[in-house]
């Protein structure tokens, strides 16, 4: 396996880690209007997410940075063709971050409702936009021979792209509700579990529709049909999704959450493996496809990056493990009395 292919798989893994880490708090933020009824319950949700959300988004920066360094041509075309949805994503994440810091500055109910709305929109919109973006990459973007995008935002909002948005949203809702069940107790935990059960069925329906639609709207299955052993990826993804339901029914919420993480990893690599050797297919002409090897940096650059990744990635993972372990306790109303609480 050559360095461009290794970095392509690492690129996919970084996106999967981001979807797992930030996906649960995006899901919780989207769920908040439906599971938190009182101000104290909303504050509990803020404090479940609060110590971790900004660290989770480091993986988004890392995935973007790797795209820039390892596949500069892909980075240039991606941030040009998907400029509008990526800017909407950025603004949504900014507003969401501000909501964490500003909500508790005033006791006014109207003030707090404003920032609760910002958190909801800033959580739901990124989930949908990420799904729309990746579904369109699988489908093919209208780029010409110069890598210039020949469409508009409405072009991206095609049925297959919107289906990808629905799939990502349901995955994050399931992931977030399970994390909330792990970190809360009493009525909030019961509501979170109810949301997780509903989200599971939504994920199942969205995933089936997406898999069927992919056969007609994309060329993802070409690699799978050429190498049937690759079907183990969607198969393991289905098994992980089934374990989510089994563990949730047994009250093993952490196991269910890790099974949900496995589902997200499998769903990501289902697309990444089907996409190879392309990184940014063109819907205009196959000759305009941006491929892994055509977009890769020099071998020396990729080698230096690989060595640095081997050194520093374990450090980042160790920090995140420590942070999650430190805040693994259940969040209750008692935690709201601390000065540092949101």
Coordinates of N, CA and C in Angstrom, one line a residue, residues 198-323:
X198 N -36.3 5.9 19.4 CA -36.9 6.4 18.2 C -35.8 6.7 17.1
X199 N -34.7 7.2 17.5 CA -33.6 7.5 16.6 C -33.1 6.2 15.9
X200 N -33.1 5.1 16.7 CA -32.6 3.9 16.1 C -33.4 3.5 14.9
X201 N -34.7 3.6 15.0 CA -35.6 3.2 13.8 C -35.4 4.2 12.7
X202 N -35.2 5.5 13.0 CA -35.0 6.5 12.0 C -33.6 6.2 11.3
X203 N -32.6 5.8 12.0 CA -31.3 5.5 11.4 C -31.5 4.3 10.5
X204 N -32.2 3.3 10.9 CA -32.4 2.1 10.1 C -33.1 2.4 8.8
X205 N -34.2 3.2 8.8 CA -34.9 3.5 7.6 C -34.0 4.4 6.7
X206 N -33.3 5.4 7.3 CA -32.5 6.3 6.5 C -31.3 5.5 5.8
X207 N -30.8 4.6 6.6 CA -29.6 3.8 6.1 C -30.0 2.9 4.9
X208 N -31.2 2.2 5.1 CA -31.7 1.4 4.0 C -31.9 2.2 2.7
X209 N -32.6 3.3 2.9 CA -32.9 4.2 1.7 C -31.6 4.7 1.1
X210 N -30.6 5.1 1.9 CA -29.3 5.6 1.4 C -28.6 4.5 0.7
X211 N -28.5 3.3 1.2 CA -27.8 2.2 0.6 C -28.5 1.9 -0.8
X212 N -29.8 1.9 -0.9 CA -30.5 1.6 -2.1 C -30.2 2.7 -3.1
X213 N -30.4 4.0 -2.6 CA -30.2 5.1 -3.5 C -28.7 5.2 -4.0
X214 N -27.8 4.8 -3.2 CA -26.4 4.8 -3.6 C -26.1 3.9 -4.9
X215 N -26.9 2.9 -5.0 CA -26.7 1.9 -6.1 C -27.1 2.6 -7.4
X216 N -28.0 3.6 -7.4 CA -28.5 4.3 -8.6 C -27.8 5.7 -8.8
X217 N -27.4 6.3 -7.7 CA -26.9 7.7 -7.8 C -25.4 7.8 -7.7
X218 N -24.7 6.7 -7.4 CA -23.3 6.8 -7.3 C -22.6 5.6 -7.9
X219 N -21.3 5.6 -7.9 CA -20.5 4.4 -8.3 C -19.9 3.7 -7.2
X220 N -20.4 3.9 -5.9 CA -19.8 3.4 -4.7 C -19.7 1.9 -4.8
X221 N -20.6 1.2 -5.4 CA -20.6 -0.3 -5.4 C -19.6 -0.9 -6.3
X222 N -19.0 -0.1 -7.2 CA -18.1 -0.7 -8.1 C -16.9 -1.5 -7.4
X223 N -16.3 -0.8 -6.4 CA -15.2 -1.5 -5.7 C -15.7 -2.7 -5.0
X224 N -17.0 -2.6 -4.4 CA -17.5 -3.8 -3.7 C -17.8 -5.0 -4.6
X225 N -18.3 -4.7 -5.8 CA -18.6 -5.8 -6.7 C -17.3 -6.4 -7.3
X226 N -16.3 -5.6 -7.4 CA -15.0 -6.1 -7.9 C -14.3 -6.9 -6.8
X227 N -14.5 -6.5 -5.5 CA -13.8 -7.2 -4.4 C -14.9 -7.5 -3.3
X228 N -15.7 -8.6 -3.5 CA -16.8 -8.9 -2.6 C -16.4 -8.9 -1.1
X229 N -15.1 -9.2 -0.8 CA -14.7 -9.2 0.6 C -15.0 -7.9 1.3
X230 N -15.0 -6.8 0.5 CA -15.3 -5.5 1.0 C -16.7 -5.3 1.6
X231 N -17.6 -6.2 1.2 CA -19.0 -6.2 1.8 C -19.0 -6.4 3.3
X232 N -17.8 -6.9 3.8 CA -17.7 -7.0 5.3 C -17.9 -5.7 6.0
X233 N -17.6 -4.6 5.3 CA -17.7 -3.3 5.9 C -19.1 -2.9 6.2
X234 N -20.0 -2.9 5.2 CA -21.4 -2.6 5.5 C -22.1 -3.7 6.4
X235 N -21.6 -4.9 6.3 CA -22.1 -6.0 7.2 C -21.8 -5.7 8.7
X236 N -20.5 -5.4 8.9 CA -20.2 -5.0 10.3 C -20.9 -3.8 10.8
X237 N -21.2 -2.9 9.9 CA -21.9 -1.7 10.3 C -23.3 -2.0 10.7
X238 N -24.0 -3.0 10.0 CA -25.3 -3.4 10.4 C -25.3 -4.1 11.7
X239 N -24.2 -5.0 11.9 CA -24.1 -5.7 13.2 C -23.9 -4.7 14.3
X240 N -23.1 -3.6 14.1 CA -23.0 -2.6 15.2 C -24.3 -1.9 15.5
X241 N -25.1 -1.6 14.4 CA -26.4 -1.0 14.6 C -27.3 -1.9 15.4
X242 N -27.3 -3.2 15.1 CA -28.1 -4.1 15.9 C -27.7 -4.2 17.4
X243 N -26.4 -4.1 17.6 CA -25.9 -4.1 19.0 C -26.3 -2.9 19.7
X244 N -26.5 -1.8 19.0 CA -27.0 -0.5 19.7 C -28.4 -0.8 20.3
X245 N -29.2 -1.5 19.6 CA -30.6 -1.8 20.1 C -30.5 -2.8 21.3
X246 N -29.7 -3.8 21.1 CA -29.6 -4.8 22.1 C -29.0 -4.3 23.4
X247 N -28.0 -3.5 23.4 CA -27.3 -2.9 24.6 C -28.3 -1.9 25.2
X248 N -28.9 -1.1 24.4 CA -29.8 -0.1 25.0 C -31.0 -0.7 25.7
X249 N -31.5 -1.8 25.2 CA -32.6 -2.5 25.8 C -32.2 -3.1 27.1
X250 N -30.9 -3.5 27.3 CA -30.4 -4.1 28.5 C -30.0 -3.0 29.5
X251 N -30.0 -1.7 29.1 CA -29.6 -0.7 30.0 C -28.1 -0.5 30.0
X252 N -27.4 -1.1 29.1 CA -25.9 -1.0 29.0 C -25.6 0.2 28.1
X253 N -25.8 1.4 28.6 CA -25.8 2.6 27.8 C -24.4 2.9 27.2
X254 N -23.3 2.7 27.9 CA -22.0 2.9 27.4 C -21.7 1.9 26.3
X255 N -22.1 0.7 26.4 CA -21.8 -0.3 25.4 C -22.6 0.1 24.1
X256 N -23.9 0.6 24.3 CA -24.7 1.0 23.2 C -24.1 2.2 22.5
X257 N -23.5 3.1 23.3 CA -22.8 4.3 22.7 C -21.6 3.9 21.9
X258 N -20.8 3.0 22.4 CA -19.7 2.5 21.6 C -20.1 1.7 20.4
X259 N -21.2 1.0 20.4 CA -21.8 0.4 19.2 C -22.2 1.4 18.2
X260 N -22.8 2.5 18.7 CA -23.2 3.6 17.9 C -21.9 4.2 17.2
X261 N -20.9 4.3 18.0 CA -19.6 4.8 17.4 C -19.1 3.9 16.3
X262 N -19.2 2.6 16.5 CA -18.9 1.6 15.5 C -19.7 1.7 14.2
X263 N -21.0 2.1 14.4 CA -21.9 2.3 13.3 C -21.5 3.5 12.5
X264 N -21.0 4.5 13.1 CA -20.6 5.7 12.4 C -19.3 5.5 11.7
X265 N -18.4 4.7 12.3 CA -17.1 4.4 11.6 C -17.4 3.5 10.4
X266 N -18.3 2.6 10.5 CA -18.6 1.7 9.4 C -19.3 2.5 8.3
X267 N -20.2 3.4 8.6 CA -20.9 4.2 7.6 C -19.9 5.1 6.9
X268 N -19.0 5.6 7.6 CA -18.0 6.5 7.0 C -17.1 5.7 6.0
X269 N -16.6 4.5 6.4 CA -15.7 3.8 5.6 C -16.5 3.1 4.4
X270 N -17.8 2.9 4.6 CA -18.6 2.4 3.5 C -18.4 3.3 2.3
X271 N -18.5 4.6 2.6 CA -18.4 5.6 1.5 C -17.0 5.8 1.1
X272 N -16.0 5.8 2.0 CA -14.6 6.1 1.7 C -14.1 5.0 0.8
X273 N -14.3 3.7 1.2 CA -13.8 2.6 0.4 C -14.5 2.5 -1.0
X274 N -15.8 2.9 -1.0 CA -16.4 2.9 -2.4 C -16.0 4.0 -3.2
X275 N -15.5 5.1 -2.6 CA -15.0 6.3 -3.4 C -13.7 6.0 -4.1
X276 N -12.8 5.3 -3.4 CA -11.4 5.1 -3.9 C -11.4 4.5 -5.3
X277 N -10.5 5.0 -6.2 CA -9.4 5.9 -6.0 C -9.7 7.3 -6.2
X278 N -11.0 7.7 -6.3 CA -11.4 9.1 -6.4 C -11.5 9.7 -5.0
X279 N -11.3 11.0 -5.0 CA -11.5 11.8 -3.8 C -12.7 12.8 -4.0
X280 N -12.7 13.3 -5.2 CA -13.7 14.3 -5.6 C -14.2 14.0 -7.0
X281 N -15.1 13.1 -7.2 CA -15.6 12.8 -8.5 C -16.3 13.9 -9.2
X282 N -16.2 14.0 -10.5 CA -17.0 15.0 -11.2 C -18.2 14.4 -11.8
X283 N -19.3 15.1 -11.7 CA -20.6 14.6 -12.3 C -20.7 15.1 -13.8
X284 N -19.7 15.9 -14.2 CA -19.8 16.4 -15.6 C -19.1 15.4 -16.6
X285 N -17.9 14.9 -16.2 CA -17.1 14.0 -17.0 C -16.2 13.2 -16.1
X286 N -16.1 11.9 -16.3 CA -15.2 11.1 -15.5 C -13.7 11.5 -15.6
X287 N -13.4 12.1 -16.8 CA -12.1 12.6 -17.0 C -11.7 13.7 -16.0
X288 N -12.7 14.3 -15.4 CA -12.4 15.5 -14.5 C -12.3 15.0 -13.1
X289 N -12.4 13.7 -12.8 CA -12.3 13.2 -11.4 C -11.0 13.7 -10.8
X290 N -11.1 14.0 -9.5 CA -9.8 14.3 -8.8 C -9.6 13.0 -8.0
X291 N -8.4 12.4 -8.3 CA -8.1 11.1 -7.7 C -7.1 11.2 -6.5
X292 N -7.0 10.2 -5.8 CA -6.1 10.1 -4.6 C -4.7 10.4 -5.1
X293 N -4.2 9.8 -6.1 CA -2.8 9.9 -6.5 C -2.6 11.2 -7.3
X294 N -3.7 11.7 -8.0 CA -3.5 12.9 -8.7 C -3.6 14.2 -7.8
X295 N -4.2 14.0 -6.6 CA -4.3 15.2 -5.7 C -3.2 15.2 -4.6
X296 N -2.5 14.1 -4.4 CA -1.6 13.9 -3.3 C -0.4 14.8 -3.4
X297 N 0.1 15.1 -2.2 CA 1.4 15.9 -2.1 C 2.5 15.0 -2.5
X298 N 3.8 15.5 -2.4 CA 4.9 14.7 -2.8 C 5.1 13.6 -1.8
X299 N 5.8 12.5 -2.2 CA 6.0 11.4 -1.3 C 6.8 11.8 0.0
X300 N 7.7 12.8 -0.2 CA 8.5 13.2 1.0 C 7.6 13.9 2.0
X301 N 6.7 14.8 1.5 CA 5.7 15.5 2.4 C 4.8 14.4 3.1
X302 N 4.3 13.5 2.4 CA 3.5 12.5 3.0 C 4.2 11.6 4.0
X303 N 5.5 11.4 3.8 CA 6.3 10.6 4.7 C 6.5 11.4 6.0
X304 N 6.9 12.7 5.9 CA 7.1 13.5 7.1 C 5.8 13.6 7.9
X305 N 4.7 13.8 7.2 CA 3.4 13.9 7.9 C 3.1 12.6 8.6
X306 N 3.4 11.5 8.0 CA 3.1 10.2 8.6 C 3.9 10.0 9.9
X307 N 5.2 10.4 9.8 CA 6.0 10.2 11.0 C 5.5 11.1 12.2
X308 N 5.1 12.4 11.8 CA 4.6 13.3 12.8 C 3.2 12.8 13.4
X309 N 2.4 12.2 12.5 CA 1.2 11.6 12.9 C 1.4 10.5 13.9
X310 N 2.4 9.7 13.7 CA 2.7 8.6 14.6 C 3.1 9.1 16.0
X311 N 3.7 10.3 16.0 CA 4.2 10.8 17.2 C 3.1 11.5 18.0
X312 N 2.4 12.4 17.3 CA 1.5 13.3 18.0 C 0.0 12.8 18.2
X313 N -0.4 11.9 17.3 CA -1.8 11.5 17.4 C -2.0 10.7 18.7
X314 N -1.1 9.8 19.1 CA -1.3 9.2 20.5 C -1.4 10.2 21.6
X315 N -0.7 11.3 21.5 CA -0.8 12.4 22.5 C -2.2 13.0 22.6
X316 N -2.7 13.3 21.4 CA -4.1 13.9 21.3 C -5.1 12.9 21.8
X317 N -5.0 11.7 21.4 CA -5.9 10.6 21.8 C -5.8 10.4 23.4
X318 N -4.6 10.5 23.9 CA -4.5 10.3 25.4 C -5.1 11.5 26.1
X319 N -5.0 12.7 25.6 CA -5.6 13.8 26.2 C -7.2 13.7 26.2
X320 N -7.7 13.3 25.0 CA -9.1 13.2 24.9 C -9.7 12.1 25.8
X321 N -8.9 11.0 25.9 CA -9.3 9.9 26.8 C -9.4 10.4 28.2
X322 N -8.3 11.1 28.6 CA -8.3 11.7 30.0 C -9.5 12.6 30.2
X323 N -9.8 13.5 29.2 CA -10.9 14.5 29.4 C -12.2 13.7 29.5

